[in-house]
XYZ file of C-alpha atoms in Angstrom:
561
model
C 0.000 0.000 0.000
C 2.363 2.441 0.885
C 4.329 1.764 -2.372
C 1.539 2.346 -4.250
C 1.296 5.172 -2.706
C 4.685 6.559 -3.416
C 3.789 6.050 -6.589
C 0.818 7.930 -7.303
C 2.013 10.966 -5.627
C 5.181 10.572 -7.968
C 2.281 10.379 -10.599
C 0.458 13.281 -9.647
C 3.426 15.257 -8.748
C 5.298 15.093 -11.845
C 3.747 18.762 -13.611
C 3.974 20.011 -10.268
C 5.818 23.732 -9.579
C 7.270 23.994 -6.398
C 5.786 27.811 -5.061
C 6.836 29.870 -2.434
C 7.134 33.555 -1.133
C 9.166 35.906 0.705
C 8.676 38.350 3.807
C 7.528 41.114 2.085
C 6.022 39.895 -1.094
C 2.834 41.210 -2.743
C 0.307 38.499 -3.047
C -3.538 38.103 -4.331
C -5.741 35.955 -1.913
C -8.545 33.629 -3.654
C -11.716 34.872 -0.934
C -15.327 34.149 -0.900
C -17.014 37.177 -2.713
C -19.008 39.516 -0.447
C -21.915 39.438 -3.341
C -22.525 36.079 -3.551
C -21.267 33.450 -0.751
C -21.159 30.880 -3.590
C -18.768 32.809 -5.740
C -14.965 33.696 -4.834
C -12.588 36.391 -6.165
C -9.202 37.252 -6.254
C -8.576 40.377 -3.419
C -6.031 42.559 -2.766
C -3.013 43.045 -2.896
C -1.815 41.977 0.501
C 1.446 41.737 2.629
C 3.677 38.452 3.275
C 4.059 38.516 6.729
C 5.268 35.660 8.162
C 6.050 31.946 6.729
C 4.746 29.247 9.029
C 5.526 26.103 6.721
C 6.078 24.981 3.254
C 2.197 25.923 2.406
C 0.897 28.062 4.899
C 1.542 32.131 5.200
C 0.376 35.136 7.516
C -1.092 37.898 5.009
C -1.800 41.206 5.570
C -4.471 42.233 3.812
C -5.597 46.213 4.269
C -9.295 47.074 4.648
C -10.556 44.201 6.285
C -12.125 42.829 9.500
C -9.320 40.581 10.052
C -6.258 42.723 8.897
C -3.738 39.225 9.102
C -4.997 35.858 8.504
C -3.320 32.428 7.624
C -3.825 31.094 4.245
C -2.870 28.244 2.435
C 0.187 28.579 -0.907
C -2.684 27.252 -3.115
C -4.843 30.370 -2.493
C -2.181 32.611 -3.388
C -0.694 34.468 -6.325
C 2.022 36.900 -7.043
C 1.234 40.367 -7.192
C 2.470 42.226 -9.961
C 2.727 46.038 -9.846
C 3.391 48.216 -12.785
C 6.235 50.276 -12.890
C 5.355 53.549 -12.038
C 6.275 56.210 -15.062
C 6.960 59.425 -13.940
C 7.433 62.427 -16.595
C 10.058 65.022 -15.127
C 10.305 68.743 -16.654
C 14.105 70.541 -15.883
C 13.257 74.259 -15.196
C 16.084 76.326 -15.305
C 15.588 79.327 -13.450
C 18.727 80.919 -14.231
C 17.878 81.371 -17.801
C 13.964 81.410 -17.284
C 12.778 78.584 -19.840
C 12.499 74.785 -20.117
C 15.906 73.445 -20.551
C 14.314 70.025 -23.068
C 13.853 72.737 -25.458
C 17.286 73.103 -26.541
C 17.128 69.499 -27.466
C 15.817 69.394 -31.489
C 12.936 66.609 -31.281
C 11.763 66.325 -35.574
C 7.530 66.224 -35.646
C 5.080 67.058 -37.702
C 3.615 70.199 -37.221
C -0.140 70.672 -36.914
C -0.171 74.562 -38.628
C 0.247 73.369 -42.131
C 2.033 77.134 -42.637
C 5.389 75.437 -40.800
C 5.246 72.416 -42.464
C 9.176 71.190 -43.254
C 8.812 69.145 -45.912
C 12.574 69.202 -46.212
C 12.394 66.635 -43.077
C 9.949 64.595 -44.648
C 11.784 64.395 -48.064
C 15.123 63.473 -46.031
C 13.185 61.389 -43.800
C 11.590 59.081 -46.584
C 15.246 58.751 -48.723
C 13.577 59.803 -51.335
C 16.910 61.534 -52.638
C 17.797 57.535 -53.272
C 15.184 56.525 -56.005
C 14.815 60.001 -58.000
C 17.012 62.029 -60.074
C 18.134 66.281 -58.855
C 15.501 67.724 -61.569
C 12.784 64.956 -60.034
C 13.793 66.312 -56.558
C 13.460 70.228 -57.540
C 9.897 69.287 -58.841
C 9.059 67.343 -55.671
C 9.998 70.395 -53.440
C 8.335 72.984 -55.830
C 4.906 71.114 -56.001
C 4.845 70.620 -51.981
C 5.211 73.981 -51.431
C 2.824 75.272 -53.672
C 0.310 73.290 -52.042
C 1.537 73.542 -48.436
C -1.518 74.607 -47.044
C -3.477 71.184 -48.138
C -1.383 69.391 -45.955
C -1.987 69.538 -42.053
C -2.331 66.664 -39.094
C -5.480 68.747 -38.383
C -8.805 66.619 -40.288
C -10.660 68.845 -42.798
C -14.711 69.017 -43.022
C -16.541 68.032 -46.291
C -19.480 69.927 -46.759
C -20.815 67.617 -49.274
C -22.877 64.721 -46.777
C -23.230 64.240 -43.437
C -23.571 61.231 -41.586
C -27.387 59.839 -40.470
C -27.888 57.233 -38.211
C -31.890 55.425 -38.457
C -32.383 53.073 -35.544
C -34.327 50.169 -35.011
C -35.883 50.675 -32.252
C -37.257 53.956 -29.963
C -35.650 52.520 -27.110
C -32.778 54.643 -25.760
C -29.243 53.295 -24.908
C -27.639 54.558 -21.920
C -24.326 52.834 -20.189
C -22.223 54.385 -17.678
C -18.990 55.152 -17.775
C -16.291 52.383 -17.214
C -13.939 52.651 -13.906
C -10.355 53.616 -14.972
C -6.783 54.168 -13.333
C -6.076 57.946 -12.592
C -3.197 57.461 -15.309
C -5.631 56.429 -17.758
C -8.127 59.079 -16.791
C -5.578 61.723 -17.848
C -4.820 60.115 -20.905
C -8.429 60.361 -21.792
C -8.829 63.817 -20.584
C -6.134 65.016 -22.865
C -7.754 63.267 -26.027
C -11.213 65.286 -24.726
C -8.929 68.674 -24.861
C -7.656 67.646 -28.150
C -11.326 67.107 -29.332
C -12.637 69.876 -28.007
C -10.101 72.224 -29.612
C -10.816 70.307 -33.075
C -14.287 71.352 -32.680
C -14.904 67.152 -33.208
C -16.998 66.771 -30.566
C -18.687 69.385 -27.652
C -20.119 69.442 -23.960
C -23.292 68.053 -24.002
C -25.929 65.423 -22.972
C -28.614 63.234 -24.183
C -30.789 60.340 -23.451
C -28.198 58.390 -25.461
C -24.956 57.909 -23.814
C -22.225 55.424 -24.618
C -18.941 55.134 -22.662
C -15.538 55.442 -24.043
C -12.768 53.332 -23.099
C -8.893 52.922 -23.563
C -7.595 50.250 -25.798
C -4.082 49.299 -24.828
C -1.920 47.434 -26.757
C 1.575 46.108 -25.730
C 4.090 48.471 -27.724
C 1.287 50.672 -28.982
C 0.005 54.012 -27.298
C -3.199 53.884 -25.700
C -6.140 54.391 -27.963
C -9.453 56.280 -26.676
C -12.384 55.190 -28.521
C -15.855 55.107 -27.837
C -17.670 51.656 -26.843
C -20.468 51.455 -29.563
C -21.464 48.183 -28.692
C -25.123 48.703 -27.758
C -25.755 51.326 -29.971
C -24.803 49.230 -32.673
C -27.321 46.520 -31.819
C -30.499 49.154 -33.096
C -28.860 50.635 -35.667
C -29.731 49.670 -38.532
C -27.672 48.368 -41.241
C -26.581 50.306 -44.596
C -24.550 47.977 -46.767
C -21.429 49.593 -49.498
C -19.237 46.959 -50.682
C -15.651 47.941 -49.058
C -13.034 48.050 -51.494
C -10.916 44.610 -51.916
C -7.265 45.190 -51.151
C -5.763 42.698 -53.230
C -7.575 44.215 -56.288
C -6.481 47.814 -55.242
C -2.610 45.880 -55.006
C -2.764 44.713 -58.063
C -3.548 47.907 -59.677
C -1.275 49.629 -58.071
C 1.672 47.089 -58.621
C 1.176 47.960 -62.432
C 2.284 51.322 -62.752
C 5.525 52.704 -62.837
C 5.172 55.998 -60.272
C 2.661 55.696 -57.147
C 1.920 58.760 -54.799
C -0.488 57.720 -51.709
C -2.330 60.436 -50.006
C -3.888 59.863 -46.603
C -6.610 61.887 -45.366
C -6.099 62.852 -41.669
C -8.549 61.775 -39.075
C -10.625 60.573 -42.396
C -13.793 59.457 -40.178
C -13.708 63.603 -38.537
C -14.018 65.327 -42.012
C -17.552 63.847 -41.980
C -20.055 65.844 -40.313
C -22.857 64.152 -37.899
C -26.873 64.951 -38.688
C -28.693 66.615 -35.506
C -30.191 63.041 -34.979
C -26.930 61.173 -35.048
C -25.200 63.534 -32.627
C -27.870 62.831 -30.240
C -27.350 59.143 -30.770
C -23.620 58.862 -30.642
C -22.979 60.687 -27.245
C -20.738 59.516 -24.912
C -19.645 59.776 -21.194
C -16.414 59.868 -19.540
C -16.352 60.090 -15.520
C -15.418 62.947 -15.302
C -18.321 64.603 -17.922
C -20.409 63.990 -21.109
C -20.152 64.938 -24.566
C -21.810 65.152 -28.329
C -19.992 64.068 -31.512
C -19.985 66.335 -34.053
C -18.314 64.381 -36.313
C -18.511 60.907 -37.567
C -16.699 58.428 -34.978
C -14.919 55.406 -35.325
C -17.101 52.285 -33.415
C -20.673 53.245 -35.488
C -21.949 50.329 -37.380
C -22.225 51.991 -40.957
C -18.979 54.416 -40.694
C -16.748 52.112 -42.949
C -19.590 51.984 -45.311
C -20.569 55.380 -45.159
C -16.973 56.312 -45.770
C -16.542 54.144 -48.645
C -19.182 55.013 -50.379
C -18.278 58.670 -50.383
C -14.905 58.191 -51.440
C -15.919 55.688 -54.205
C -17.979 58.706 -55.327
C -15.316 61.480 -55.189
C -12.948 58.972 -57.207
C -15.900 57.911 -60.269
C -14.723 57.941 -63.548
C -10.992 58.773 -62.220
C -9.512 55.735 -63.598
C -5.477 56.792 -62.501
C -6.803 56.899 -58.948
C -7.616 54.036 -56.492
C -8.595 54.191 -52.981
C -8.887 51.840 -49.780
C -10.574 53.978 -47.091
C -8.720 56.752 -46.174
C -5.774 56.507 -48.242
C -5.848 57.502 -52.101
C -2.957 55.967 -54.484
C -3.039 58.184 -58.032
C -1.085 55.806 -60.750
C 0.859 56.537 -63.630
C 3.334 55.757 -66.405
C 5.407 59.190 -66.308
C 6.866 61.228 -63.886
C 4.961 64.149 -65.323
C 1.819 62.986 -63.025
C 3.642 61.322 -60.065
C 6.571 61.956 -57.732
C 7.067 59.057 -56.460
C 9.402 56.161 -57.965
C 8.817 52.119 -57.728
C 10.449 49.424 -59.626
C 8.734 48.580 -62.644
C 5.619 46.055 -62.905
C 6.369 44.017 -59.232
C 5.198 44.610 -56.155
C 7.603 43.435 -53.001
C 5.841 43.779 -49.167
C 6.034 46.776 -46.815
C 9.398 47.356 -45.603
C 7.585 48.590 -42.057
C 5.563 45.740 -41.601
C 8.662 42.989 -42.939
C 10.719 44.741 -40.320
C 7.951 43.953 -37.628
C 7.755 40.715 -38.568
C 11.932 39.938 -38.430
C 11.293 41.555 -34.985
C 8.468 39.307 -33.684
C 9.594 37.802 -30.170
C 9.358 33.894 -30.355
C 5.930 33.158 -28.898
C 5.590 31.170 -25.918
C 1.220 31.829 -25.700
C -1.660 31.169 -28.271
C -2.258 34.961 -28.860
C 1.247 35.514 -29.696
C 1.251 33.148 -32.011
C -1.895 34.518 -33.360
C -0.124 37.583 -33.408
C 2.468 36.717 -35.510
C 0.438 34.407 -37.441
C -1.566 37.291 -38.387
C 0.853 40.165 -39.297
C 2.804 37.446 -41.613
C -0.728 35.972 -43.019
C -0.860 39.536 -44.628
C 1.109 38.698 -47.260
C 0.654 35.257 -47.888
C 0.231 35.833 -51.431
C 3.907 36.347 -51.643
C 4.436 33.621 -49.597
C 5.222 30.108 -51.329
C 3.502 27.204 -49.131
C 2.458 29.799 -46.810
C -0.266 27.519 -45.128
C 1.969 24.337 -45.610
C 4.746 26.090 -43.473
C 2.644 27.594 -41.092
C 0.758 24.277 -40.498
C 2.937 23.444 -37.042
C 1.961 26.965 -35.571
C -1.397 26.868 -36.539
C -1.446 23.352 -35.377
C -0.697 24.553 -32.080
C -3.344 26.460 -31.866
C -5.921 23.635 -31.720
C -8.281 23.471 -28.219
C -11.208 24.880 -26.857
C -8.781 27.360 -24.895
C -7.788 30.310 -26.648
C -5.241 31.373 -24.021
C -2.717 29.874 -22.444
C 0.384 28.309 -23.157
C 1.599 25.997 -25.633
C 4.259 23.402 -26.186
C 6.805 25.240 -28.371
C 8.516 22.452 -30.705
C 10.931 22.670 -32.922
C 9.015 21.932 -35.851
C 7.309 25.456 -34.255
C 10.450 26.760 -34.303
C 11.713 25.649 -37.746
C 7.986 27.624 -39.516
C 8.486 30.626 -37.692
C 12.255 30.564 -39.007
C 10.882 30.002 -42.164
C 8.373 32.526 -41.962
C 10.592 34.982 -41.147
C 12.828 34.192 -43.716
C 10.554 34.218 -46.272
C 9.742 37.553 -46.209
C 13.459 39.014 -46.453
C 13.328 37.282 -49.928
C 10.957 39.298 -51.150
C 9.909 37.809 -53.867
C 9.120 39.654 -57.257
C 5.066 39.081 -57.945
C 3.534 41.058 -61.268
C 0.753 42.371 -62.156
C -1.710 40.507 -64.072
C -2.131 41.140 -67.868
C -5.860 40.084 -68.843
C -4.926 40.540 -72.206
C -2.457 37.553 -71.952
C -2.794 33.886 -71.347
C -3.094 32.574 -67.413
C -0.918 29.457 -66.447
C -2.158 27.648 -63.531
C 0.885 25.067 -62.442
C -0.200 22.770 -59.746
C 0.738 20.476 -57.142
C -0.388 17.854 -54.146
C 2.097 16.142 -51.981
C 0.969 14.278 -48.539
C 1.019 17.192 -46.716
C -1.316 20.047 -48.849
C -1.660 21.464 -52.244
C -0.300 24.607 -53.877
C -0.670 26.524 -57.189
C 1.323 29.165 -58.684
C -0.353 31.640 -61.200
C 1.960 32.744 -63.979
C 2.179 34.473 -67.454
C 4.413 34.746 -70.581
C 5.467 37.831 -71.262
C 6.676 39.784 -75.428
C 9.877 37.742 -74.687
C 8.317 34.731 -73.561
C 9.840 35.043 -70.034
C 7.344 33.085 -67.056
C 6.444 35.883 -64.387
C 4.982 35.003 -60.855
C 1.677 36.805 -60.410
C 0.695 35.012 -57.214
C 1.227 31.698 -54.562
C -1.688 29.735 -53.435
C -1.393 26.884 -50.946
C -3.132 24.711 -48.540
C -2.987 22.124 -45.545
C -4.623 19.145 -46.740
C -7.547 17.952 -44.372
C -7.341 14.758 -42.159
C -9.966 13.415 -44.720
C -8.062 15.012 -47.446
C -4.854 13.195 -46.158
C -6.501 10.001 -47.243
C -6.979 10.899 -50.595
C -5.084 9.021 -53.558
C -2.190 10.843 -55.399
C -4.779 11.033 -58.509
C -7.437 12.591 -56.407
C -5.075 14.872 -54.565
C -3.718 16.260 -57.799
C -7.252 16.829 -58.722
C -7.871 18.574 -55.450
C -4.866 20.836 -55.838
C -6.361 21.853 -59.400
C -9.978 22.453 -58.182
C -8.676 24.220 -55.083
C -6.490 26.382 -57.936
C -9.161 27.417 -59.830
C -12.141 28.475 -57.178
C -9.583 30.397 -56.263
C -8.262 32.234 -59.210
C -11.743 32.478 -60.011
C -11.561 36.259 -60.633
C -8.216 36.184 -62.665
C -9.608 32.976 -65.147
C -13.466 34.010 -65.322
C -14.456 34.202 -68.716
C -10.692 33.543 -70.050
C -9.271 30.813 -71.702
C -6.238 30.055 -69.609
C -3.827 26.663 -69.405
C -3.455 24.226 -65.920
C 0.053 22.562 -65.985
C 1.036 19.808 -63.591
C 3.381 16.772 -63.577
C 0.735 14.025 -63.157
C 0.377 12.838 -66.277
C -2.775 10.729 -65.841
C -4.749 14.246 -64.886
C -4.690 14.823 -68.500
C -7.428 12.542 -69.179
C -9.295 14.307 -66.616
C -12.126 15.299 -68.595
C -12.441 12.297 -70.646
C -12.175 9.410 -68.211
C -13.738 10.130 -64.567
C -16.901 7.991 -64.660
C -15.174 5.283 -62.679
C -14.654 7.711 -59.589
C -17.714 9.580 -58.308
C -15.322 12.247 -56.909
C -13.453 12.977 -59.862
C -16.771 13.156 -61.666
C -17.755 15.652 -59.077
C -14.985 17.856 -59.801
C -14.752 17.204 -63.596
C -18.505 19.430 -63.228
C -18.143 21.884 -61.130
C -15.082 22.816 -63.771
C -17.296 22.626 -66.660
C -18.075 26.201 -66.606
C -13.920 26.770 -66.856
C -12.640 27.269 -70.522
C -8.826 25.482 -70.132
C -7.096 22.674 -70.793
C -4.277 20.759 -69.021
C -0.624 19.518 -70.137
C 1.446 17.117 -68.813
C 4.668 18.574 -67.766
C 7.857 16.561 -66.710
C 8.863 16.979 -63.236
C 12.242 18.342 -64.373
C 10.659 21.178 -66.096
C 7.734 21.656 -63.749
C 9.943 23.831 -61.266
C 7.042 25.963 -60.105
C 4.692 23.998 -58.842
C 7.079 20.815 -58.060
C 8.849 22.311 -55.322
C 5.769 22.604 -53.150
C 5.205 19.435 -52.959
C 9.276 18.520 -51.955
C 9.002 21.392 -49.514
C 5.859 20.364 -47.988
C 7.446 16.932 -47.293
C 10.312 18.698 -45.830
C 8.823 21.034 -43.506
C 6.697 18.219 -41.816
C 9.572 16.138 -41.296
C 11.827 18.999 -39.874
């Protein structure tokens, strides 16, 4: 018996941390909640102040009946306090004026008067990609329209904003408790509002509550909770703009410029109706919007809508909400250069990626999983390579931490290394022929989506890839090639609608596709739902079949690693 013993407690112990704390420490104590009797709750923070053996402790806890009471190890928690941040002016009384403002901090300027767009042009190295002449023009032009150029947001006096309800019902929520530090952070986004003229003092039966958003490495973000306002608004659909259209359009011409409109959602003014709606309450006062605000249901749409109006019939300009690219073949009508006919990813957001931290939690990876996910499309395999991370996201927990392996380890590598290639993708020519090349390996499928060029050169337009199903896994190579092409096709749905365009793989018995698939009910499944599709498909020897054959090696690769 007492064997047996030792060896279930060896069982049971064996994830077990061995906790303790010190005279002194800051603890949380799990109590019974004062509410409800049946419910507990973390209190505190209390004092360490004695240890009387290996699991109980004498805490202090301020504010209570019993200041000191024992508790067991297993209803305690570290306390964690923030550090404290503490903003320090040097006033020099000799010489009567703040002695930080000898140090030259560069920032944009608000009075569009003082704008120094020599900064900016230094700044963005622009002095790197254009020519002295192309220079002289870019100064000249940004001077002579200095004054549309300003952090402060403009007002259109074209719409303004409506908001129809639901129901007559009113919404009302009070304001949420915050930390004195993030009270002041709100109160100086109210002053900074106020002076803007975006919203004013004010009150009505409708009151929402704004809130902070923090972010790790981000500054804290007021916005306004919208939630239950949301629920009776009612809804006014505008098809947002797609951004990999608006990419590919851009990645065709020669010279981009990209305007942003500052504080886009504020240069839209509010009906009388809709400031009553959207006003909101702080605890320290209420307020109306004047302007449209980011959290209402229809603002994207709204937005949109008014900006795909502005733009009609201006075929050299694109938009995706607030920021307007104007597209061209000559300098004459653009300053700014790009590499001709390929697109390559955000140097700011490749540089975030390289810096990613290693995850050790499910939102990290998440995280990371997300900012990389945005280009995909330049990605080759992305999904295949990615499996072991997104793998390790399966559960019914979304928090929490995970077991970091070093096939884990190995994607995000890959990941990261992925994007410093930078591969060269161009834009499509729907005047040309599309090649689909396609592959399947045990792992997933991928496609590549090509074209010939006036010199017959192949050019990458875009990646496409998969993870393969656990029902997918059991496919047979014939039926997985089939999958890859089927997969291939919904996809590039957009690009091949309508066109007569060629699918290329290295499984030679595909060819036969459409002329012998009554003996599998799956292929004949597929065989239709292609039907609609004007292409045909060639055989293609693995030697030559480069493209698409090297998703398939690297897919059995990366699951091995």
């Amino acid at each position: 018996m007492e064997e047996m013993q030792i060896k279930r407690k060896t069982w049971y112990d064996k994830n077990a941390v061995k906790r303790e704390f010190k005279d002194g420490d800051l603890v949380l104590v799990l109590a019974t909640s004062r509410a409800n009797k049946l419910a507990v709750q973390w209190i505190g923070p209390g004092t360490i102040l004695n240890k009387f053996s290996e699991t109980n402790y004498l805490v202090e806890i301020p504010g209570r009946r019993e200041t000191s009471q024992i508790y067991h190890i297993n209803m305690l928690k570290p306390y964690y306090k923030r550090p404290e941040h503490v903003n320090v002016i040097i006033y020099d009384e000799t010489k009567n004026y703040l002695a930080d403002q000898e140090l030259e901090i560069p920032y944009l300027e608000n009075n569009s008067l003082v704008y120094d767009f020599e900064d900016v042009i230094q700044a963005s190295e622009l002095n790197k990609h254009l020519y002295d002449k192309q220079m002289d023009r870019l100064r000249e032009l940004l001077n002579k329209y200095s004054k549309c150029f300003s952090n402060n947001p403009g007002l259109t006096n074209l719409v303004e904003h409506e908001i129809q309800l639901v129901s007559d019902q009113s919404v009302r929520t009070k304001p949420y408790r915050m930390s004195r530090r993030q009270n002041e952070i709100l109160k100086n986004e109210i002053n900074r509002m106020l002076k803007l003229g975006i919203i004013e003092v004010g009150e009505s039966d409708y009151m929402s509550p704004m809130i902070l958003v923090e972010v790790a490495g981000k500054e804290p973000r007021p916005c306004i909770d919208y939630r239950k306002l949301n629920g009776i608004i009612r809804t006014e659909y505008f098809p947002l703009p797609n951004i990999e259209e608006r990419v590919e359009k851009v990645s065709a011409a020669k010279f981009i410029t990209v305007l942003n409109l500052s504080e886009g959602y504020w240069q839209i003014h509010l009906s009388k109706t809709a400031q009553r709606y959207a006003a909101f309450c702080t605890s320290f006062g209420t307020y109306r919007s004047l302007r449209m605000s980011f959290g209402l249901k229809n603002a994207p749409y709204f937005f949109s809508k008014l900006m795909a109006e502005l733009l009609n019939g201006l075929e050299e300009r694109t938009m995706y909400l607030d920021d307007i690219a104007i597209l061209s073949d000559t300098w004459e009508s653009h300053l700014k250069h790009v590499e001709t006919g390929f697109r390559t990813p955000s140097e700011i957001k490749v540089q975030a990626v390289l810096e990613f931290p290693t995850p050790c939690a499910k939102t990290q990876i998440r995280a990371s999983l997300g900012l990389a996910g945005y280009y995909q499309q330049y990605i080759n395999l992305f999904s295949v390579i990615a499996a072991p991370l997104t793998d390790a996201l399966k559960g019914r927990a979304k928090k929490g931490e995970i077991t970091w392996t070093t096939e884990c380890e190995n994607a995000f590598r890959e990941l990261k290394g992925k994007l410093i290639d930078k591969p060269v993708l161009y834009a499509p020519n729907f005047e040309r022929e599309f090649i689909v090349q396609t592959d399947a390996s045990n792992a997933g499928m991928g496609a590549v989506l090509t074209q010939l060029n006036e010199q017959g050169e192949e050019h990458l337009i875009l990646y496409l890839s998969k993870k393969f199903s656990e029902v997918e896994k059991r496919y047979c190579t014939t039926e997985k090639e089939c999958a890859s092409i089927v997969f291939a096709i919904k996809r590039l749905h957009y690009y091949l609608d309508r066109n007569s365009f060629l699918v290329m793989t290295h499984h030679n018995p595909l060819v036969w596709l459409n002329r012998n698939v009554s003996s599998n009910p799956r292929l004949m499944r597929w065989a239709l739902a292609l039907q609609p599709y004007n292409f045909r498909i060639v055989h293609r020897s693995g030697k030559s079949h480069k493209n698409a054959d090297s998703l398939s090696r690297s897919m059995i690769v990366i699951r091995n690693c």
